Coordinates of N, CA, C and O in Angstrom, one line a residue:
X1 N -37.5 -18.5 128.5 CA -37.0 -17.5 127.6 C -36.6 -18.1 126.3 O -36.9 -17.6 125.2
X2 N -35.9 -19.3 126.3 CA -35.5 -19.9 125.1 C -36.7 -20.5 124.3 O -36.7 -20.4 123.1
X3 N -37.7 -21.0 125.0 CA -38.9 -21.5 124.3 C -39.7 -20.3 123.6 O -40.2 -20.5 122.6
X4 N -39.7 -19.2 124.2 CA -40.4 -18.0 123.6 C -39.6 -17.6 122.3 O -40.2 -17.2 121.3
X5 N -38.3 -17.7 122.4 CA -37.5 -17.3 121.2 C -37.7 -18.3 120.1 O -37.8 -17.9 118.9
X6 N -37.8 -19.6 120.4 CA -38.1 -20.6 119.4 C -39.5 -20.4 118.8 O -39.6 -20.5 117.6
X7 N -40.5 -20.2 119.7 CA -41.8 -19.9 119.1 C -41.8 -18.7 118.2 O -42.5 -18.7 117.2
X8 N -41.1 -17.7 118.6 CA -41.0 -16.5 117.7 C -40.4 -16.8 116.4 O -40.9 -16.4 115.3
X9 N -39.3 -17.6 116.3 CA -38.7 -18.0 115.1 C -39.6 -18.9 114.2 O -39.7 -18.7 113.0
X10 N -40.3 -19.8 114.9 CA -41.2 -20.7 114.1 C -42.3 -19.9 113.6 O -42.7 -20.1 112.4
X11 N -42.9 -19.0 114.3 CA -44.0 -18.2 113.8 C -43.6 -17.3 112.7 O -44.3 -17.1 111.7
X12 N -42.4 -16.7 112.8 CA -41.9 -15.8 111.8 C -41.6 -16.5 110.5 O -42.0 -16.1 109.4
X13 N -41.0 -17.7 110.6 CA -40.7 -18.5 109.4 C -42.1 -19.0 108.8 O -42.2 -19.0 107.6
X14 N -43.0 -19.4 109.6 CA -44.3 -19.9 109.2 C -45.1 -18.8 108.4 O -45.6 -19.0 107.3
X15 N -45.2 -17.6 109.0 CA -45.9 -16.5 108.4 C -45.1 -16.1 107.1 O -45.8 -15.7 106.1
X16 N -43.8 -16.1 107.1 CA -43.1 -15.8 105.9 C -43.3 -16.7 104.8 O -43.5 -16.3 103.6
X17 N -43.4 -18.0 105.1 CA -43.7 -19.0 104.1 C -45.1 -18.9 103.5 O -45.3 -18.9 102.3
X18 N -46.1 -18.7 104.4 CA -47.5 -18.5 104.0 C -47.6 -17.3 103.2 O -48.3 -17.3 102.1
X19 N -47.0 -16.2 103.6 CA -47.2 -14.9 102.8 C -46.5 -15.0 101.5 O -46.9 -14.3 100.5
X20 N -45.5 -15.9 101.3 CA -44.8 -16.0 100.0 C -45.7 -16.7 99.0 O -45.6 -16.6 97.8
X21 N -46.7 -17.4 99.5 CA -47.7 -18.1 98.6 C -48.8 -17.2 98.2 O -49.6 -17.6 97.3
X22 N -49.0 -16.1 98.8 CA -50.2 -15.3 98.6 C -49.8 -14.2 97.6 O -48.7 -13.7 97.5
X23 N -50.8 -13.8 96.8 CA -50.6 -12.7 95.9 C -51.9 -12.0 95.7 O -53.0 -12.6 95.7
X24 N -51.9 -10.7 95.5 CA -53.2 -10.0 95.3 C -53.2 -9.4 93.9 O -54.3 -9.4 93.2
X25 N -52.1 -8.8 93.4 CA -52.1 -8.2 92.1 C -50.8 -8.5 91.4 O -49.8 -8.8 92.1
X26 N -50.8 -8.4 90.1 CA -49.5 -8.6 89.4 C -49.1 -7.2 88.9 O -49.8 -6.2 89.0
X27 N -47.9 -7.2 88.2 CA -47.4 -5.9 87.7 C -48.4 -5.4 86.6 O -48.5 -4.2 86.4
X28 N -49.1 -6.3 85.9 CA -50.0 -5.8 84.8 C -51.2 -5.2 85.4 O -51.7 -4.2 84.9
X29 N -51.7 -5.6 86.6 CA -52.8 -5.0 87.3 C -52.3 -3.6 87.7 O -53.1 -2.6 87.7
X30 N -51.1 -3.5 88.2 CA -50.6 -2.2 88.7 C -50.6 -1.2 87.5 O -50.9 0.0 87.6
X31 N -50.1 -1.7 86.3 CA -50.1 -0.8 85.2 C -51.5 -0.4 84.7 O -51.8 0.8 84.4
X32 N -52.4 -1.4 84.7 CA -53.8 -1.1 84.3 C -54.4 0.0 85.2 O -55.1 0.9 84.7
X33 N -54.3 -0.2 86.5 CA -54.9 0.8 87.5 C -54.2 2.1 87.6 O -54.8 3.0 88.2
X34 N -53.0 2.2 87.1 CA -52.3 3.5 87.2 C -52.6 4.4 86.1 O -52.3 5.6 86.1
X35 N -53.2 3.9 85.0 CA -53.6 4.7 83.8 C -54.8 5.5 84.1 O -55.8 4.9 84.7
X36 N -54.9 6.7 83.8 CA -56.1 7.5 84.0 C -56.6 8.0 82.7 O -55.8 8.2 81.7
X37 N -57.9 8.3 82.6 CA -58.4 8.9 81.4 C -58.8 10.4 81.7 O -58.7 10.8 82.8
X38 N -59.0 11.1 80.7 CA -59.3 12.5 80.8 C -60.7 12.8 81.2 O -61.6 13.0 80.3
X39 N -61.1 12.6 82.4 CA -62.5 12.9 82.9 C -62.4 14.0 83.9 O -61.5 14.3 84.5
X40 N -63.6 14.7 84.0 CA -63.7 15.8 85.0 C -64.7 16.8 84.5 O -65.6 16.5 83.7
X41 N -64.5 18.1 84.9 CA -65.4 19.1 84.4 C -65.2 19.4 83.0 O -64.1 19.0 82.4
X42 N -66.1 20.0 82.3 CA -66.0 20.3 80.9 C -64.8 21.2 80.6 O -64.1 21.0 79.6
X43 N -64.6 22.1 81.5 CA -63.4 23.0 81.4 C -62.1 22.2 81.4 O -61.2 22.5 80.6
X44 N -62.0 21.3 82.3 CA -60.8 20.5 82.5 C -60.6 19.6 81.3 O -59.5 19.5 80.7
X45 N -61.6 18.9 80.8 CA -61.5 18.0 79.7 C -61.2 18.8 78.4 O -60.4 18.4 77.6
X46 N -61.8 20.0 78.2 CA -61.6 20.7 77.0 C -60.2 21.2 76.9 O -59.7 21.4 75.8
X47 N -59.5 21.4 78.0 CA -58.1 21.8 78.0 C -57.1 20.7 78.1 O -55.9 20.9 78.2
X48 N -57.6 19.4 78.0 CA -56.8 18.3 78.0 C -56.1 18.0 79.3 O -55.0 17.5 79.4
X49 N -56.7 18.5 80.4 CA -56.1 18.3 81.7 C -55.1 19.4 82.1 O -54.4 19.3 83.1
X50 N -55.0 20.4 81.3 CA -54.0 21.5 81.6 C -54.3 22.3 82.8 O -53.4 23.0 83.4
X51 N -55.5 22.2 83.3 CA -55.9 23.0 84.5 C -55.3 22.4 85.7 O -55.4 22.9 86.8
X52 N -54.7 21.2 85.6 CA -53.9 20.6 86.7 C -52.8 21.6 87.1 O -52.5 21.7 88.3
X53 N -52.2 22.2 86.2 CA -51.1 23.2 86.5 C -51.7 24.6 86.9 O -51.1 25.3 87.7
X54 N -52.8 24.9 86.3 CA -53.4 26.3 86.5 C -54.2 26.4 87.8 O -54.1 27.4 88.5
X55 N -54.9 25.3 88.2 CA -55.7 25.3 89.4 C -57.0 26.0 89.2 O -57.4 26.4 88.1
X56 N -57.7 26.3 90.3 CA -59.0 26.9 90.4 C -60.1 26.2 89.5 O -61.0 26.8 89.0
X57 N -59.9 24.9 89.4 CA -60.9 24.1 88.7 C -61.0 22.8 89.6 O -60.0 22.3 90.0
X58 N -62.3 22.4 89.8 CA -62.5 21.3 90.8 C -61.7 20.0 90.3 O -61.2 19.3 91.1
X59 N -61.7 19.7 89.0 CA -61.0 18.5 88.6 C -59.5 18.6 88.8 O -58.8 17.6 88.9
X60 N -58.9 19.8 88.8 CA -57.5 19.9 89.0 C -57.1 19.5 90.4 O -55.9 19.2 90.6
X61 N -58.0 19.5 91.3 CA -57.6 19.1 92.7 C -57.1 17.7 92.7 O -56.2 17.4 93.5
X62 N -57.6 16.8 91.9 CA -57.2 15.4 91.9 C -55.8 15.3 91.2 O -55.1 14.3 91.5
X63 N -55.4 16.2 90.4 CA -54.1 16.1 89.7 C -53.1 16.9 90.5 O -52.0 16.5 90.7
X64 N -53.5 18.1 91.0 CA -52.6 19.0 91.7 C -53.3 19.6 92.9 O -54.0 20.6 92.7
X65 N -53.3 19.1 94.1 CA -54.0 19.6 95.2 C -53.7 21.1 95.5 O -54.5 21.8 96.1
X66 N -52.5 21.5 95.1 CA -52.1 22.9 95.4 C -53.0 23.9 94.5 O -53.1 25.1 94.9
X67 N -53.7 23.4 93.5 CA -54.6 24.2 92.7 C -55.7 24.7 93.5 O -56.4 25.7 93.1
X68 N -56.0 24.1 94.6 CA -57.1 24.6 95.5 C -56.8 26.0 96.0 O -57.7 26.8 96.3
X69 N -55.5 26.3 96.2 CA -55.2 27.6 96.7 C -55.5 28.8 95.8 O -55.5 30.0 96.3
X70 N -55.8 28.6 94.6 CA -56.1 29.7 93.6 C -57.6 30.2 93.8 O -57.9 31.3 93.3
X71 N -58.4 29.4 94.4 CA -59.8 29.7 94.5 C -60.0 31.0 95.4 O -59.3 31.2 96.4
X72 N -60.8 31.9 94.9 CA -61.1 33.2 95.7 C -62.5 33.1 96.3 O -62.8 33.9 97.2
X73 N -63.3 32.2 95.8 CA -64.7 32.1 96.4 C -65.1 30.6 96.3 O -64.4 29.8 95.6
X74 N -66.2 30.2 96.9 CA -66.6 28.9 96.9 C -67.2 28.4 95.6 O -67.6 29.3 94.7
X75 N -67.4 27.1 95.4 CA -67.9 26.6 94.1 C -68.6 25.3 94.4 O -68.1 24.5 95.2
X76 N -69.7 25.0 93.7 CA -70.3 23.7 93.7 C -70.3 23.2 92.2 O -70.6 24.0 91.3
X77 N -69.8 22.0 92.0 CA -69.7 21.5 90.6 C -70.3 20.1 90.5 O -70.1 19.3 91.4
X78 N -71.0 19.8 89.4 CA -71.5 18.5 89.1 C -71.3 18.4 87.6 O -71.7 19.2 86.8
X79 N -70.7 17.2 87.2 CA -70.5 17.0 85.8 C -71.0 15.6 85.4 O -70.3 14.6 85.6
X80 N -72.2 15.6 84.7 CA -72.6 14.3 84.2 C -72.0 14.1 82.8 O -71.6 15.0 82.1
X81 N -71.9 12.8 82.4 CA -71.4 12.5 81.1 C -72.2 11.3 80.5 O -72.7 10.5 81.3
X82 N -72.2 11.3 79.2 CA -73.0 10.2 78.5 C -72.0 9.5 77.6 O -71.3 10.2 76.8
X83 N -71.9 8.2 77.8 CA -70.9 7.5 77.0 C -71.7 6.4 76.2 O -72.6 5.7 76.8
X84 N -71.4 6.2 75.0 CA -72.0 5.1 74.2 C -70.9 4.2 73.7 O -69.8 4.7 73.4
X85 N -71.3 2.9 73.6 CA -70.3 2.0 73.1 C -71.0 1.0 72.2 O -72.1 0.5 72.5
X86 N -70.4 0.8 71.0 CA -71.0 -0.1 70.0 C -69.9 -1.1 69.7 O -68.8 -0.8 69.4
X87 N -70.3 -2.4 69.7 CA -69.5 -3.5 69.5 C -70.0 -4.3 68.3 O -71.2 -4.6 68.3
X88 N -69.2 -4.6 67.3 CA -69.5 -5.4 66.2 C -68.6 -6.6 66.1 O -67.4 -6.5 66.4
X89 N -69.2 -7.8 65.7 CA -68.3 -9.0 65.5 C -68.9 -9.8 64.3 O -70.0 -9.7 64.0
X90 N -68.0 -10.5 63.7 CA -68.3 -11.4 62.6 C -67.5 -12.7 62.8 O -66.3 -12.7 62.7
X91 N -68.3 -13.8 63.1 CA -67.6 -15.1 63.3 C -68.3 -16.1 62.4 O -69.5 -16.4 62.6
X92 N -67.6 -16.6 61.5 CA -68.1 -17.6 60.5 C -69.3 -17.2 59.8 O -70.3 -17.9 59.6
X93 N -69.3 -15.9 59.4 CA -70.4 -15.4 58.6 C -71.6 -14.9 59.4 O -72.5 -14.4 58.8
X94 N -71.5 -15.1 60.7 CA -72.6 -14.6 61.6 C -72.2 -13.3 62.2 O -71.3 -13.2 62.9
X95 N -73.0 -12.3 61.8 CA -72.7 -10.9 62.4 C -73.5 -10.7 63.6 O -74.7 -11.1 63.7
X96 N -72.9 -10.0 64.6 CA -73.6 -9.6 65.8 C -73.1 -8.2 66.2 O -72.0 -7.8 65.9
X97 N -74.0 -7.5 66.8 CA -73.7 -6.1 67.3 C -74.4 -5.9 68.6 O -75.5 -6.5 68.8
X98 N -73.9 -5.0 69.4 CA -74.5 -4.6 70.6 C -74.2 -3.2 70.9 O -73.1 -2.7 70.7
X99 N -75.2 -2.4 71.4 CA -75.0 -1.0 71.8 C -75.3 -0.9 73.3 O -76.2 -1.5 73.8
X100 N -74.4 -0.1 74.0 CA -74.7 0.2 75.4 C -74.5 1.7 75.5 O -73.6 2.3 75.1
X101 N -75.5 2.3 76.2 CA -75.5 3.7 76.5 C -75.5 3.8 78.0 O -76.3 3.2 78.7
X102 N -74.6 4.6 78.5 CA -74.5 4.8 80.0 C -74.3 6.2 80.4 O -73.7 7.0 79.7
X103 N -75.0 6.5 81.5 CA -74.9 7.9 82.0 C -74.0 7.8 83.2 O -74.1 7.0 84.1
X104 N -72.9 8.6 83.2 CA -71.9 8.7 84.3 C -72.0 10.0 85.1 O -72.5 11.0 84.6
X105 N -71.4 10.0 86.2 CA -71.1 11.2 87.0 C -69.6 11.3 87.1 O -69.0 10.6 87.8
X106 N -69.0 12.2 86.3 CA -67.6 12.3 86.2 C -67.1 13.0 87.5 O -66.0 12.7 88.0
X107 N -67.7 14.0 88.0 CA -67.3 14.6 89.3 C -68.5 15.3 90.0 O -69.5 15.7 89.3
X108 N -68.4 15.4 91.2 CA -69.3 16.0 92.1 C -68.6 16.6 93.3 O -67.8 15.8 93.9
X109 N -68.7 17.8 93.6 CA -68.0 18.3 94.7 C -68.3 19.8 95.0 O -69.0 20.5 94.2
X110 N -67.7 20.3 96.1 CA -67.8 21.7 96.4 C -66.5 22.1 97.1 O -65.8 21.4 97.7
X111 N -66.3 23.4 96.9 CA -65.1 24.1 97.5 C -65.7 25.2 98.3 O -66.5 26.0 97.9
X112 N -65.1 25.3 99.6 CA -65.5 26.4 100.5 C -64.3 27.3 100.7 O -63.2 26.8 100.9
X113 N -64.5 28.5 100.5 CA -63.4 29.5 100.7 C -63.7 30.4 101.9 O -64.8 30.9 102.1
X114 N -62.7 30.5 102.8 CA -62.9 31.2 104.1 C -61.8 32.3 104.1 O -60.7 32.1 103.8
X115 N -62.3 33.5 104.6 CA -61.3 34.6 104.9 C -61.4 34.9 106.4 O -62.3 35.4 106.9
X116 N -60.3 34.5 107.1 CA -60.4 34.6 108.5 C -60.3 36.0 109.1 O -60.8 36.3 110.2
X117 N -59.7 36.9 108.3 CA -59.6 38.3 108.8 C -60.2 39.2 107.8 O -60.3 39.0 106.6
X118 N -60.7 40.3 108.2 CA -61.4 41.3 107.4 C -60.3 42.1 106.5 O -60.6 42.4 105.4
X119 N -59.2 42.3 107.1 CA -58.1 43.0 106.3 C -57.3 41.9 105.6 O -57.0 40.9 106.1
X120 N -56.9 42.3 104.4 CA -56.1 41.4 103.6 C -54.7 41.9 103.3 O -54.2 41.9 102.2
X121 N -54.1 42.5 104.3 CA -52.8 43.1 104.2 C -51.7 42.2 104.4 O -50.7 42.2 103.7
X122 N -51.8 41.3 105.4 CA -50.7 40.4 105.7 C -51.2 39.2 106.4 O -52.3 39.2 106.9
X123 N -50.3 38.2 106.5 CA -50.7 36.9 107.2 C -51.6 36.0 106.3 O -51.5 36.0 105.1
X124 N -52.4 35.3 107.0 CA -53.3 34.3 106.3 C -54.4 35.1 105.6 O -55.2 35.7 106.3
X125 N -54.4 35.1 104.3 CA -55.4 35.8 103.6 C -56.7 35.0 103.5 O -57.8 35.5 103.6
X126 N -56.6 33.7 103.1 CA -57.8 32.9 103.0 C -57.4 31.4 103.0 O -56.2 31.1 102.8
X127 N -58.3 30.6 103.3 CA -58.0 29.1 103.1 C -59.3 28.5 102.5 O -60.4 28.9 102.6
X128 N -59.0 27.4 101.8 CA -60.0 26.7 101.0 C -60.1 25.2 101.5 O -59.1 24.6 101.7
X129 N -61.3 24.7 101.5 CA -61.5 23.3 101.8 C -62.4 22.7 100.7 O -63.4 23.3 100.3
X130 N -62.0 21.5 100.2 CA -62.8 20.9 99.1 C -63.2 19.5 99.5 O -62.4 18.8 100.2
X131 N -64.4 19.1 99.1 CA -64.9 17.7 99.3 C -65.5 17.3 97.9 O -66.2 18.1 97.3
X132 N -65.2 16.1 97.5 CA -65.8 15.7 96.2 C -65.4 14.4 95.7 O -64.7 13.6 96.4
X133 N -65.8 14.1 94.5 CA -65.6 12.8 93.9 C -65.2 13.1 92.4 O -65.8 13.9 91.7
X134 N -64.1 12.5 92.0 CA -63.6 12.6 90.6 C -63.5 11.2 90.0 O -62.8 10.3 90.6
X135 N -64.1 10.9 88.9 CA -63.9 9.6 88.2 C -62.5 9.8 87.4 O -62.3 10.6 86.6
X136 N -61.6 8.8 87.7 CA -60.3 8.9 87.0 C -60.2 7.9 85.9 O -59.3 8.0 85.1
X137 N -61.0 6.8 85.9 CA -60.9 5.8 84.9 C -62.3 5.1 84.7 O -63.1 5.2 85.6
X138 N -62.4 4.4 83.6 CA -63.7 3.7 83.4 C -63.2 2.3 82.8 O -62.7 2.2 81.7
X139 N -63.6 1.2 83.6 CA -63.2 -0.1 83.2 C -64.3 -0.9 82.6 O -64.2 -2.1 82.4
X140 N -65.4 -0.2 82.2 CA -66.6 -0.9 81.7 C -66.2 -1.3 80.2 O -65.8 -0.5 79.4
X141 N -66.5 -2.5 79.9 CA -66.3 -3.0 78.5 C -67.4 -4.0 78.2 O -68.0 -4.6 79.0
X142 N -67.6 -4.2 76.9 CA -68.6 -5.1 76.4 C -68.1 -5.9 75.2 O -67.4 -5.4 74.4
X143 N -68.3 -7.2 75.2 CA -67.9 -8.1 74.1 C -69.0 -9.0 73.7 O -69.8 -9.5 74.6
X144 N -69.2 -9.2 72.4 CA -70.2 -10.1 71.9 C -69.6 -10.9 70.7 O -69.0 -10.4 69.9
X145 N -69.9 -12.2 70.7 CA -69.6 -13.0 69.6 C -70.6 -14.1 69.5 O -71.0 -14.8 70.4
X146 N -71.2 -14.3 68.3 CA -72.1 -15.3 68.0 C -71.7 -16.2 66.8 O -71.0 -15.7 65.9
X147 N -72.0 -17.4 66.8 CA -71.7 -18.3 65.7 C -72.0 -19.7 66.0 O -72.1 -20.1 67.2
X148 N -72.2 -20.5 65.0 CA -72.5 -21.9 65.1 C -71.3 -22.7 64.5 O -71.2 -22.7 63.3
X149 N -70.5 -23.3 65.4 CA -69.3 -24.0 64.9 C -69.3 -25.4 65.5 O -68.8 -25.6 66.6
X150 N -69.9 -26.4 64.8 CA -70.0 -27.7 65.3 C -68.8 -28.6 65.1 O -68.8 -29.7 65.6
X151 N -67.8 -28.1 64.4 CA -66.7 -29.0 64.1 C -65.8 -29.2 65.3 O -65.3 -30.3 65.5
X152 N -65.6 -28.2 66.1 CA -64.8 -28.3 67.3 C -65.6 -27.8 68.5 O -66.5 -27.1 68.4
X153 N -65.1 -28.2 69.7 CA -65.7 -27.8 71.0 C -64.7 -27.3 71.9 O -63.5 -27.4 71.6
X154 N -65.1 -26.9 73.1 CA -64.1 -26.4 74.1 C -63.3 -27.6 74.6 O -62.1 -27.4 75.0
X155 N -63.8 -28.8 74.4 CA -63.0 -30.0 74.8 C -61.7 -30.1 73.9 O -60.7 -30.6 74.4
X156 N -61.8 -29.7 72.7 CA -60.7 -29.8 71.8 C -59.6 -28.8 72.3 O -58.4 -29.1 72.3
X157 N -60.0 -27.7 72.8 CA -59.0 -26.8 73.4 C -58.4 -27.4 74.7 O -57.2 -27.3 74.8
X158 N -59.2 -27.9 75.5 CA -58.7 -28.5 76.8 C -57.7 -29.7 76.4 O -56.7 -29.9 77.1
X159 N -58.1 -30.4 75.4 CA -57.2 -31.5 74.9 C -55.9 -31.0 74.4 O -54.8 -31.6 74.7
X160 N -55.9 -29.9 73.7 CA -54.7 -29.3 73.2 C -53.7 -28.8 74.2 O -52.5 -28.8 74.1
X161 N -54.3 -28.3 75.4 CA -53.4 -27.8 76.4 C -52.8 -28.9 77.3 O -52.0 -28.6 78.2
X162 N -53.3 -30.1 77.1 CA -52.7 -31.3 77.8 C -51.5 -31.9 77.0 O -51.1 -33.0 77.3
X163 N -51.0 -31.1 76.1 CA -49.9 -31.5 75.2 C -50.2 -32.8 74.4 O -49.3 -33.6 74.1
X164 N -51.5 -32.9 74.1 CA -51.9 -34.1 73.2 C -51.9 -35.4 73.9 O -52.0 -36.4 73.3
X165 N -51.8 -35.4 75.3 CA -51.9 -36.7 76.0 C -53.2 -37.3 76.0 O -53.3 -38.5 76.2
X166 N -54.3 -36.5 75.9 CA -55.6 -37.0 76.0 C -56.5 -36.5 74.8 O -56.3 -35.4 74.4
X167 N -57.3 -37.4 74.3 CA -58.2 -37.0 73.2 C -59.5 -36.3 73.8 O -59.8 -36.5 75.0
X168 N -60.2 -35.5 73.0 CA -61.4 -34.9 73.5 C -62.4 -36.0 74.0 O -63.2 -35.7 75.0
X169 N -62.4 -37.1 73.4 CA -63.4 -38.2 73.9 C -63.0 -38.6 75.3 O -63.9 -39.0 76.1
X170 N -61.7 -38.7 75.6 CA -61.3 -39.1 77.0 C -61.7 -38.0 78.0 O -61.8 -38.3 79.2
X171 N -61.8 -36.8 77.6 CA -62.1 -35.7 78.5 C -63.6 -35.4 78.7 O -64.0 -34.6 79.4
X172 N -64.4 -36.1 77.9 CA -65.9 -35.9 78.0 C -66.5 -36.3 79.3 O -65.9 -37.1 80.1
X173 N -67.7 -35.8 79.6 CA -68.4 -36.1 80.8 C -68.8 -37.6 80.9 O -69.1 -38.2 80.0
X174 N -68.6 -38.1 82.2 CA -69.0 -39.5 82.4 C -70.1 -39.5 83.5 O -70.2 -38.6 84.3
X175 N -70.9 -40.6 83.5 CA -72.0 -40.7 84.4 C -71.6 -41.0 85.8 O -72.4 -40.7 86.7
X176 N -70.4 -41.5 86.0 CA -70.1 -41.9 87.4 C -69.3 -40.8 88.1 O -68.8 -41.0 89.2
X177 N -69.3 -39.6 87.6 CA -68.6 -38.5 88.2 C -67.2 -38.7 88.6 O -66.7 -38.1 89.5
X178 N -66.5 -39.6 88.0 CA -65.1 -39.8 88.2 C -64.3 -39.0 87.2 O -64.3 -39.3 86.0
X179 N -63.6 -38.0 87.7 CA -62.9 -37.1 86.8 C -61.7 -37.8 86.1 O -61.2 -37.4 85.1
X180 N -61.3 -39.0 86.6 CA -60.1 -39.7 86.1 C -60.6 -40.9 85.2 O -59.7 -41.6 84.8
X181 N -61.9 -41.0 85.0 CA -62.4 -42.1 84.2 C -61.9 -42.0 82.8 O -62.1 -41.0 82.1
X182 N -61.3 -43.0 82.3 CA -60.8 -43.1 80.9 C -59.5 -42.3 80.7 O -59.1 -42.2 79.5
X183 N -58.9 -41.8 81.7 CA -57.6 -41.1 81.5 C -56.4 -42.0 81.8 O -55.3 -41.5 81.7
X184 N -56.7 -43.3 82.0 CA -55.6 -44.2 82.3 C -54.9 -44.0 83.6 O -53.8 -44.4 83.8
X185 N -55.6 -43.4 84.6 CA -55.0 -43.2 85.9 C -55.4 -44.3 86.8 O -56.4 -45.0 86.7

């Protein structure tokens, strides 16, 4: 009994220590992924997302699932979108630009409305079921920079982050594959 208790404590402390070293996301990732853009059906986007409160629009289901109860009949929806991105840069007098055009599918889905009883006087009048896909954000980005700058290299940057302890010449590639060659180690 006592050895099982000791094993339990050792495993608990061991797993606790190992899990303290692990991380998956930071607070900035949480903030990035919690932001949404105004994507959805044309009706939803044109009203700035206000149909989240009104309902009876497929995109509103992602904002307010209770909006599904407003449907009186079934619906199939598909919303393609076209996005273009242009990037310009100028580095040391060298200009560069890049264009990207992308076709997206902002949402795709259907709503089925059922009336279980022929009379609509009391009780359950209807129920609705929806299946679909809504794009809530777009993380696609493009960056371009061109230029010829022979005065400095990436080694100068690496040298600067070592607090000036090593020169760029000491950090250069060596033939013997010894990473500590010339570093005084």
